[in-house]
Tab-separated table of C-alpha atoms in Angstrom:
chain	number	residue	atom	x	y	z
A	1	MET	CA	17.012	9.102	12.646
A	2	ALA	CA	16.275	10.749	9.332
A	3	ALA	CA	13.838	13.733	9.617
A	4	SER	CA	13.691	14.961	6.006
A	5	HIS	CA	10.073	14.111	5.881
A	6	ARG	CA	9.077	16.432	8.729
A	7	HIS	CA	7.407	19.819	7.993
A	8	ASP	CA	9.661	22.138	10.071
A	9	LEU	CA	12.751	22.161	7.647
A	10	ALA	CA	11.632	25.370	6.071
A	11	GLN	CA	11.122	27.069	9.498
A	12	LEU	CA	13.060	28.661	12.182
A	13	ASP	CA	12.815	26.967	15.620
A	14	GLY	CA	9.427	25.385	14.413
A	15	THR	CA	7.708	28.822	13.637
A	16	PRO	CA	5.763	29.926	12.042
A	17	ARG	CA	3.667	26.733	12.262
A	18	ARG	CA	3.120	25.253	8.879
A	19	ARG	CA	-0.611	24.709	8.140
A	20	LEU	CA	-2.014	21.880	5.923
A	21	TYR	CA	-5.245	22.125	3.881
A	22	THR	CA	-8.020	20.183	5.513
A	23	GLY	CA	-10.960	21.585	3.657
A	24	ALA	CA	-13.420	19.833	1.381
A	25	ASP	CA	-12.235	21.308	-1.938
A	26	LEU	CA	-9.906	18.340	-3.197
A	27	ALA	CA	-8.468	20.550	-5.827
A	28	ARG	CA	-6.781	22.578	-3.094
A	29	ALA	CA	-5.126	19.635	-1.610
A	30	ARG	CA	-1.609	20.031	-2.890
A	31	THR	CA	0.158	17.035	-1.313
A	32	ILE	CA	-0.746	13.619	0.229
A	33	GLU	CA	-0.130	15.230	3.578
A	34	ASP	CA	-2.967	17.601	2.955
A	35	LEU	CA	-5.276	14.557	2.318
A	36	ARG	CA	-3.831	12.976	5.405
A	37	ALA	CA	-4.607	16.024	7.558
A	38	ARG	CA	-8.180	15.974	6.293
A	39	ALA	CA	-8.582	12.278	7.063
A	40	HIS	CA	-7.216	12.999	10.633
A	41	ARG	CA	-9.889	15.698	10.953
A	42	LYS	CA	-12.767	13.456	9.826
A	43	MET	CA	-12.006	10.024	11.280
A	44	PRO	CA	-12.392	8.856	14.885
A	45	ARG	CA	-9.283	7.921	16.791
A	46	PHE	CA	-9.613	4.080	16.479
A	47	VAL	CA	-10.012	4.319	12.775
A	48	LEU	CA	-6.818	6.415	12.459
A	49	GLU	CA	-5.054	3.865	14.661
A	50	TYR	CA	-6.159	1.163	12.205
A	51	LEU	CA	-5.029	3.390	9.258
A	52	GLU	CA	-1.700	4.596	10.511
A	53	ALA	CA	-0.182	2.247	13.048
A	54	GLY	CA	2.428	-0.371	12.897
A	55	THR	CA	3.629	-3.240	14.911
A	56	GLY	CA	5.477	-3.080	18.309
A	57	GLU	CA	7.434	0.184	18.624
A	58	GLU	CA	6.736	0.797	14.982
A	59	THR	CA	10.458	0.793	13.989
A	60	THR	CA	9.667	-0.976	10.798
A	61	LEU	CA	6.995	1.587	9.924
A	62	GLU	CA	9.578	4.346	10.608
A	63	ARG	CA	12.166	2.510	8.530
A	64	GLU	CA	9.989	2.759	5.343
A	65	ARG	CA	10.123	6.519	5.448
A	66	ASP	CA	13.662	6.882	6.714
A	67	ALA	CA	15.034	4.447	4.089
A	68	LEU	CA	13.704	6.758	1.344
A	69	ALA	CA	15.084	9.900	3.075
A	70	GLU	CA	18.585	8.392	2.977
A	71	TRP	CA	18.712	8.785	-0.694
A	72	ARG	CA	19.322	12.219	-2.556
A	73	PHE	CA	19.173	13.039	-6.171
A	74	LEU	CA	22.095	14.202	-8.305
A	75	PRO	CA	20.247	16.512	-10.702
A	76	ARG	CA	21.426	17.132	-14.223
A	77	THR	CA	20.917	20.393	-15.954
A	78	LEU	CA	20.563	21.654	-19.625
A	79	THR	CA	18.523	18.506	-20.657
A	80	ASP	CA	15.467	18.255	-22.583
A	81	GLU	CA	12.607	18.473	-20.127
A	82	SER	CA	9.727	19.223	-22.483
A	83	GLU	CA	7.914	15.877	-22.328
A	84	ARG	CA	8.777	14.223	-18.894
A	85	ASP	CA	6.807	11.063	-19.696
A	86	VAL	CA	5.778	9.202	-16.404
A	87	ARG	CA	3.900	6.367	-17.951
A	88	GLY	CA	4.945	2.912	-16.803
A	89	THR	CA	4.424	-0.699	-17.561
A	90	LEU	CA	2.866	-3.186	-15.275
A	91	LEU	CA	2.801	-6.789	-16.202
A	92	GLY	CA	3.400	-5.842	-19.882
A	93	THR	CA	0.578	-3.277	-20.099
A	94	ARG	CA	1.000	0.487	-20.092
A	95	ALA	CA	-0.273	2.493	-17.138
A	96	ALA	CA	-0.515	6.223	-16.469
A	97	MET	CA	2.301	5.721	-14.061
A	98	PRO	CA	4.322	2.854	-12.565
A	99	LEU	CA	2.114	2.329	-9.655
A	100	ALA	CA	-0.805	0.048	-8.365
A	101	VAL	CA	-3.171	0.750	-5.538
A	102	ALA	CA	-1.975	-1.774	-2.868
A	103	PRO	CA	-4.444	-4.343	-1.329
A	104	THR	CA	-5.811	-3.102	1.996
A	105	GLY	CA	-8.567	-4.835	4.088
A	106	LEU	CA	-11.490	-3.527	5.995
A	107	ASN	CA	-11.892	-0.333	3.807
A	108	GLY	CA	-15.606	-0.248	4.810
A	109	ILE	CA	-14.483	1.160	8.109
A	110	PHE	CA	-13.463	4.354	6.288
A	111	ARG	CA	-16.719	4.753	4.348
A	112	ARG	CA	-19.288	2.386	2.949
A	113	HIS	CA	-18.303	0.871	-0.287
A	114	GLY	CA	-14.707	1.918	0.309
A	115	ASP	CA	-13.252	-0.699	-2.006
A	116	LEU	CA	-15.528	0.354	-4.925
A	117	ALA	CA	-14.313	3.900	-4.332
A	118	LEU	CA	-10.605	2.866	-4.355
A	119	ALA	CA	-11.262	0.941	-7.699
A	120	GLU	CA	-13.070	3.823	-9.283
A	121	GLY	CA	-10.328	6.236	-8.293
A	122	ALA	CA	-7.662	3.853	-9.623
A	123	ALA	CA	-9.544	3.247	-12.924
A	124	ARG	CA	-9.810	7.072	-13.367
A	125	ALA	CA	-6.104	7.494	-12.706
A	126	GLY	CA	-5.160	4.827	-15.180
A	127	VAL	CA	-3.532	2.421	-12.623
A	128	PRO	CA	-4.366	-1.077	-11.380
A	129	PHE	CA	-6.235	-1.722	-8.002
A	130	VAL	CA	-5.397	-4.787	-6.007
A	131	GLN	CA	-8.511	-5.907	-4.041
A	132	SER	CA	-7.969	-7.677	-0.746
A	133	THR	CA	-9.355	-10.987	0.385
A	134	MET	CA	-10.505	-9.033	3.402
A	135	SER	CA	-12.271	-6.297	1.468
A	136	ASN	CA	-15.875	-5.263	2.064
A	137	ASP	CA	-17.276	-5.193	-1.512
A	138	ARG	CA	-17.898	-8.226	-3.607
A	139	MET	CA	-15.168	-9.172	-5.999
A	140	GLU	CA	-17.710	-9.302	-8.828
A	141	ASP	CA	-19.028	-5.779	-8.066
A	142	VAL	CA	-15.517	-4.273	-8.218
A	143	ALA	CA	-14.836	-6.165	-11.405
A	144	ARG	CA	-17.650	-4.166	-13.040
A	145	VAL	CA	-15.945	-0.819	-12.410
A	146	PRO	CA	-15.414	0.631	-15.932
A	147	ASN	CA	-11.815	0.605	-17.285
A	148	LEU	CA	-10.489	-1.077	-14.123
A	149	ARG	CA	-7.317	-3.121	-14.201
A	150	HIS	CA	-8.433	-5.439	-11.426
A	151	TRP	CA	-6.041	-7.633	-9.454
A	152	TRP	CA	-6.999	-9.896	-6.655
A	153	GLN	CA	-5.007	-10.338	-3.342
A	154	LEU	CA	-5.228	-13.891	-1.894
A	155	TYR	CA	-5.033	-14.848	1.842
A	156	VAL	CA	-4.863	-18.532	2.447
A	157	PHE	CA	-6.968	-19.764	5.315
A	158	GLY	CA	-9.193	-22.705	6.236
A	159	GLY	CA	-9.019	-25.775	3.818
A	160	GLU	CA	-7.653	-25.767	0.418
A	161	GLU	CA	-11.168	-25.541	-0.873
A	162	VAL	CA	-11.301	-21.908	0.238
A	163	TRP	CA	-8.300	-20.548	-1.698
A	164	GLN	CA	-9.370	-22.705	-4.723
A	165	SER	CA	-12.763	-21.064	-4.676
A	166	LEU	CA	-11.425	-17.602	-4.421
A	167	VAL	CA	-8.920	-18.211	-7.202
A	168	ASP	CA	-11.671	-19.667	-9.443
A	169	ARG	CA	-13.887	-16.684	-8.640
A	170	ALA	CA	-11.122	-14.268	-9.583
A	171	GLU	CA	-10.583	-15.957	-12.875
A	172	ALA	CA	-14.429	-15.793	-13.555
A	173	ALA	CA	-14.436	-12.129	-12.666
A	174	GLY	CA	-11.755	-11.466	-15.228
A	175	CYS	CA	-9.020	-10.345	-12.664
A	176	GLU	CA	-5.760	-9.565	-14.462
A	177	ALA	CA	-3.411	-10.919	-11.747
A	178	LEU	CA	-3.367	-12.895	-8.644
A	179	VAL	CA	-1.250	-11.588	-5.654
A	180	LEU	CA	-0.548	-13.973	-2.842
A	181	THR	CA	0.476	-12.309	0.474
A	182	THR	CA	3.113	-14.401	2.234
A	183	ASN	CA	3.927	-12.601	5.331
A	184	ALA	CA	0.677	-12.359	7.360
A	185	GLN	CA	-0.150	-15.816	8.314
A	186	LEU	CA	0.857	-14.831	11.978
A	187	PHE	CA	-0.280	-11.261	12.850
A	188	GLY	CA	2.282	-8.848	14.280
A	189	ARG	CA	1.848	-7.447	17.717
A	190	ARG	CA	-0.473	-4.590	16.998
A	191	GLU	CA	-0.552	-3.130	20.419
A	192	TRP	CA	-2.467	-0.077	19.486
A	193	TYR	CA	-5.467	-2.380	18.655
A	194	ALA	CA	-5.717	-3.728	22.234
A	195	ARG	CA	-5.604	-0.310	23.669
A	196	THR	CA	-8.812	0.625	21.771
A	197	ARG	CA	-10.797	-2.306	23.169
A	198	ALA	CA	-12.363	-3.384	26.466
A	199	THR	CA	-12.463	-6.951	25.251
A	200	LYS	CA	-11.525	-8.901	22.171
A	201	THR	CA	-14.787	-7.978	20.442
A	202	ARG	CA	-15.950	-4.854	22.299
A	203	PRO	CA	-14.620	-1.357	21.912
A	204	SER	CA	-13.669	0.557	25.188
A	205	LEU	CA	-15.850	3.375	26.461
A	206	ALA	CA	-13.200	5.859	25.528
A	207	THR	CA	-13.143	4.558	21.926
A	208	LEU	CA	-16.910	4.721	21.721
A	209	ALA	CA	-16.997	8.293	23.141
A	210	ASN	CA	-14.547	9.473	20.645
A	211	ALA	CA	-16.418	7.800	17.794
A	212	ALA	CA	-19.588	9.613	18.882
A	213	ARG	CA	-17.861	12.886	18.160
A	214	HIS	CA	-17.756	11.977	14.474
A	215	PRO	CA	-21.538	11.552	13.525
A	216	GLN	CA	-20.886	12.287	9.839
A	217	TRP	CA	-18.382	9.451	9.685
A	218	ALA	CA	-20.807	7.091	11.450
A	219	LEU	CA	-23.623	7.991	9.031
A	220	ARG	CA	-21.433	7.639	5.973
A	221	THR	CA	-20.040	4.299	7.089
A	222	PHE	CA	-22.709	2.549	9.124
A	223	SER	CA	-26.054	3.730	7.689
A	224	HIS	CA	-26.561	0.161	6.349
A	225	GLY	CA	-24.914	-1.772	9.212
A	226	MET	CA	-21.484	-2.994	9.977
A	227	PRO	CA	-19.150	-3.745	7.128
A	228	ALA	CA	-18.796	-7.439	6.334
A	229	PHE	CA	-16.068	-9.639	4.738
A	230	VAL	CA	-18.422	-10.486	1.886
A	231	ASN	CA	-15.959	-12.335	-0.214
A	232	VAL	CA	-15.191	-14.960	2.364
A	233	ARG	CA	-18.375	-14.952	4.546
A	234	ASP	CA	-19.631	-18.235	3.120
A	235	HIS	CA	-16.421	-20.031	4.271
A	236	VAL	CA	-16.935	-18.899	7.840
A	237	PRO	CA	-19.161	-20.984	10.209
A	238	LYS	CA	-22.579	-19.507	10.547
A	239	ASP	CA	-22.206	-18.724	14.173
A	240	ARG	CA	-19.060	-16.813	13.556
A	241	ARG	CA	-20.139	-14.503	10.766
A	242	GLY	CA	-20.359	-11.309	12.891
A	243	PHE	CA	-17.966	-8.533	12.138
A	244	PHE	CA	-15.503	-9.208	14.911
A	245	ASP	CA	-16.060	-12.973	15.190
A	246	SER	CA	-15.436	-13.550	11.473
A	247	ALA	CA	-12.231	-11.512	11.412
A	248	PHE	CA	-10.903	-13.571	14.438
A	249	TRP	CA	-12.100	-16.838	12.990
A	250	ILE	CA	-10.165	-16.180	9.592
A	251	ARG	CA	-7.027	-15.060	11.497
A	252	GLU	CA	-7.096	-18.289	13.749
A	253	HIS	CA	-7.515	-20.423	10.653
A	254	MET	CA	-4.611	-19.111	8.618
A	255	PRO	CA	-2.131	-21.993	8.300
A	256	LYS	CA	1.128	-21.260	10.107
A	257	ALA	CA	2.918	-23.676	7.813
A	258	LEU	CA	2.101	-21.827	4.541
A	259	SER	CA	4.884	-23.090	2.265
A	260	TRP	CA	6.424	-23.110	-1.241
A	261	GLU	CA	4.394	-26.252	-1.853
A	262	THR	CA	1.120	-24.110	-1.487
A	263	VAL	CA	2.708	-21.584	-3.870
A	264	ALA	CA	3.304	-24.419	-6.514
A	265	LYS	CA	-0.418	-25.483	-6.173
A	266	ILE	CA	-1.743	-22.051	-6.637
A	267	ARG	CA	0.663	-21.541	-9.632
A	268	ASP	CA	-0.652	-24.633	-11.180
A	269	ARG	CA	-4.302	-23.564	-10.697
A	270	TRP	CA	-3.872	-19.947	-11.844
A	271	LYS	CA	-2.769	-19.452	-15.468
A	272	ARG	CA	-2.669	-15.643	-15.530
A	273	PRO	CA	0.047	-13.310	-13.976
A	274	PHE	CA	0.966	-14.428	-10.393
A	275	LEU	CA	2.830	-12.415	-7.926
A	276	LEU	CA	4.051	-13.044	-4.309
A	277	LYS	CA	3.873	-10.123	-1.934
A	278	GLY	CA	5.693	-9.524	1.367
A	279	LEU	CA	9.158	-10.819	0.503
A	280	LEU	CA	12.167	-9.109	2.078
A	281	HIS	CA	14.929	-11.780	2.116
A	282	PRO	CA	17.038	-12.224	-1.055
A	283	ASP	CA	16.819	-15.960	-0.622
A	284	ASP	CA	13.062	-15.818	-0.839
A	285	VAL	CA	13.254	-13.726	-3.975
A	286	ARG	CA	15.440	-16.464	-5.427
A	287	ARG	CA	12.969	-19.161	-4.448
A	288	ALA	CA	10.157	-17.122	-6.016
A	289	LEU	CA	11.963	-16.871	-9.307
A	290	ASP	CA	12.573	-20.739	-9.169
A	291	ALA	CA	8.767	-21.197	-8.368
A	292	GLY	CA	7.714	-19.697	-11.703
A	293	VAL	CA	5.829	-16.658	-10.453
A	294	ASP	CA	5.517	-13.717	-12.733
A	295	GLY	CA	6.659	-11.049	-10.128
A	296	VAL	CA	7.431	-10.315	-6.468
A	297	ILE	CA	6.293	-7.377	-4.313
A	298	LEU	CA	8.848	-6.560	-1.611
A	299	GLY	CA	7.357	-5.133	1.464
A	300	SER	CA	6.862	-5.222	5.202
A	301	HIS	CA	2.902	-5.265	5.117
A	302	GLY	CA	2.949	-1.568	5.999
A	303	GLY	CA	5.165	-2.044	8.947
A	304	ARG	CA	2.533	-4.188	10.631
A	305	GLN	CA	4.362	-7.569	10.814
A	306	ALA	CA	7.988	-8.098	11.894
A	307	GLU	CA	9.458	-5.568	14.241
A	308	SER	CA	12.666	-3.790	13.432
A	309	SER	CA	12.820	-5.285	9.847
A	310	VAL	CA	14.446	-3.761	6.798
A	311	SER	CA	12.299	-1.846	4.400
A	312	ALA	CA	11.455	-2.832	0.844
A	313	LEU	CA	13.655	-0.089	-0.527
A	314	ASP	CA	16.570	-1.657	1.272
A	315	VAL	CA	16.181	-4.908	-0.697
A	316	ILE	CA	15.591	-3.590	-4.122
A	317	ALA	CA	19.091	-3.742	-5.374
A	318	PRO	CA	19.940	-7.306	-4.369
A	319	ALA	CA	16.515	-8.395	-5.429
A	320	ARG	CA	17.173	-6.975	-8.935
A	321	ALA	CA	20.500	-8.633	-9.185
A	322	ILE	CA	18.725	-11.985	-8.542
A	323	VAL	CA	15.700	-11.614	-10.881
A	324	GLY	CA	17.358	-9.621	-13.624
A	325	ASP	CA	14.634	-8.914	-16.277
A	326	ARG	CA	13.103	-12.385	-15.877
A	327	ILE	CA	10.181	-11.343	-13.674
A	328	ALA	CA	8.581	-8.091	-12.529
A	329	LEU	CA	10.057	-6.493	-9.309
A	330	TYR	CA	7.743	-4.137	-7.440
A	331	MET	CA	8.103	-2.632	-3.936
A	332	SER	CA	5.431	-1.366	-1.360
A	333	GLY	CA	5.987	0.821	1.687
A	334	GLY	CA	6.243	4.508	2.672
A	335	ILE	CA	5.154	6.043	-0.694
A	336	ARG	CA	3.963	9.576	-0.001
A	337	ARG	CA	5.684	11.578	-2.747
A	338	GLY	CA	6.360	11.355	-6.538
A	339	SER	CA	9.998	11.549	-5.709
A	340	ASP	CA	9.629	8.431	-3.517
A	341	ILE	CA	8.512	6.561	-6.601
A	342	LEU	CA	11.396	7.866	-8.654
A	343	LYS	CA	13.834	6.770	-5.960
A	344	ALA	CA	12.445	3.191	-6.000
A	345	LEU	CA	12.678	3.076	-9.775
A	346	ALA	CA	16.220	4.313	-9.765
A	347	LEU	CA	17.237	1.711	-7.419
A	348	GLY	CA	15.826	-1.053	-9.578
A	349	ALA	CA	12.013	-1.509	-9.046
A	350	ASP	CA	9.760	-1.738	-12.039
A	351	ALA	CA	6.939	-0.079	-10.206
A	352	VAL	CA	5.596	0.503	-6.660
A	353	LEU	CA	2.306	-0.169	-4.787
A	354	ALA	CA	0.844	2.594	-2.595
A	355	GLY	CA	-1.537	1.804	0.272
A	356	ARG	CA	-1.801	4.516	2.888
A	357	ALA	CA	-1.652	7.321	0.324
A	358	PRO	CA	-4.741	6.427	-1.578
A	359	LEU	CA	-6.486	5.580	1.766
A	360	TYR	CA	-5.891	9.159	2.960
A	361	GLY	CA	-7.734	10.286	-0.285
A	362	LEU	CA	-10.525	7.784	0.332
A	363	CYS	CA	-10.963	9.184	3.886
A	364	ALA	CA	-10.833	12.742	2.614
A	365	GLY	CA	-13.228	12.399	-0.320
A	366	GLY	CA	-14.257	8.950	-1.454
A	367	ALA	CA	-13.488	8.049	-5.121
A	368	ASP	CA	-12.665	11.619	-5.928
A	369	GLY	CA	-10.172	11.761	-3.049
A	370	VAL	CA	-8.497	8.521	-4.189
A	371	HIS	CA	-8.223	9.957	-7.694
A	372	ARG	CA	-6.773	13.239	-6.243
A	373	ALA	CA	-4.216	11.362	-4.255
A	374	LEU	CA	-3.007	9.483	-7.354
A	375	GLU	CA	-3.127	12.595	-9.460
A	376	ILE	CA	-0.896	14.314	-6.880
A	377	LEU	CA	1.676	11.564	-6.965
A	378	ARG	CA	1.714	11.637	-10.810
A	379	ASP	CA	2.058	15.371	-11.075
A	380	GLU	CA	4.855	15.324	-8.318
A	381	MET	CA	6.684	12.634	-10.436
A	382	ARG	CA	6.426	14.645	-13.659
A	383	ASN	CA	7.663	17.788	-11.983
A	384	GLU	CA	10.498	16.012	-10.259
A	385	LEU	CA	11.677	14.453	-13.452
A	386	GLY	CA	12.224	18.002	-14.794
A	387	GLN	CA	14.064	18.996	-11.606
A	388	ILE	CA	16.600	16.146	-11.748
A	389	GLY	CA	17.132	16.594	-15.582
A	390	ALA	CA	15.471	13.302	-16.677
A	391	PRO	CA	13.327	13.483	-19.924
A	392	SER	CA	11.477	10.323	-19.052
A	393	LEU	CA	11.372	7.352	-16.628
A	394	ALA	CA	13.688	5.481	-18.981
A	395	HIS	CA	16.423	7.953	-17.994
A	396	VAL	CA	15.975	7.253	-14.239
A	397	GLY	CA	18.738	5.056	-12.970
A	398	ARG	CA	21.041	4.398	-9.980
A	399	GLU	CA	23.661	6.933	-11.129
A	400	MET	CA	21.142	9.728	-10.240
A	401	LEU	CA	21.107	8.792	-6.603
A	402	VAL	CA	23.664	9.079	-3.763
A	403	ARG	CA	23.196	8.112	-0.204
A	404	THR	CA	23.336	10.809	2.494
A	405	ASP	CA	26.154	8.794	4.378
A	406	SER	CA	28.297	9.288	1.188
A	407	LEU	CA	28.026	13.086	1.273
A	408	PRO	CA	29.991	15.242	0.526
A	409	LEU	CA	30.829	13.993	-2.882
A	410	PRO	CA	34.412	13.860	-3.972
A	411	SER	CA	35.143	16.557	-6.459
A	412	GLU	CA	37.026	15.426	-9.505
A	413	ALA	CA	38.051	19.003	-10.111
A	414	ALA	CA	39.840	18.907	-6.729
A	415	GLN	CA	42.077	15.904	-7.704
A	416	PRO	CA	45.656	16.552	-8.712
A	417	THR	CA	46.062	16.589	-12.564
A	418	GLY	CA	49.752	15.601	-12.541
């Protein structure tokens, strides 16, 4: 098991214990781990379970980080490092870096208007925000965030009139792109969720007791009532519109036979950029290309769906070989460092989506925390470009990486010269 992302590598026998910054001054947060540590300090346990956990034994979740740790850079020296341009292009439009904030649902559990805060942080950072169908702020309200590149993530549930309505609303709201999630029609076994509950819709006493120890979180989050799935509420029966009831009703009415036929129908209705999210098999990438989509987002749904699956990083190279430069190729999963982004780009991705990293910022400090998380990733990318001798992202390629199982490198100098 790779362990390069642990914090004990610069220590002797685990001492002295490394301390992360958990205070309120966001400028003093130097890494995503600092923001994560503050989130853990502020959030109750059941919220952290929702934020952090995966499915089953969480081997897919672990794979996302381990896959990144298996690659090492081959730095070049004596190169021009004066500019180090980290700007990227997403769907033909320049962004401050090749990253979008991934769609995540139920952000109102972290703080009230969490989706608006994510959108504001993304807009300030100059990157797109992908709003989830299961978000807690109205699509139209998020669309009004100044300077936002607003994408809409679509879940298919209920009758066809539901997704048609959401697609039409996204068009009317001016959303730049539509992202169809393909791998969540049947939820993974999220065992941690059951452990926090006494019944399907009632938290356990231990969960309630722990939540009571975080009054500031409760005041900030529930001062105006429980969060609601406001974008889909009208499509849920009136007697099932409570917080828990609506979530379970939507889950129960996701079609288990979602197919490429549905993709074709959505493609026909939506004329702007259209991406499929959650692909991991090369054959599905090939089908997506044939279906006429504008891009695919490789990913494991944050390690919450299939147990023991490959990571998105594992699939980038074969996916790139299939799509060439005909459609966009993005990946999502495990992004915690600027160097993670560079590795994904070097292996063939056009850009990445980050989910948990900006959520740590949201928990730590709202929109300012989201912006700080994205700022950290951008600054780390720029620094790392200099460290590996790449003047810009255009100079980052597969030749700059080596797998750890390929070390040590053969030395050409050690070869006989004849």
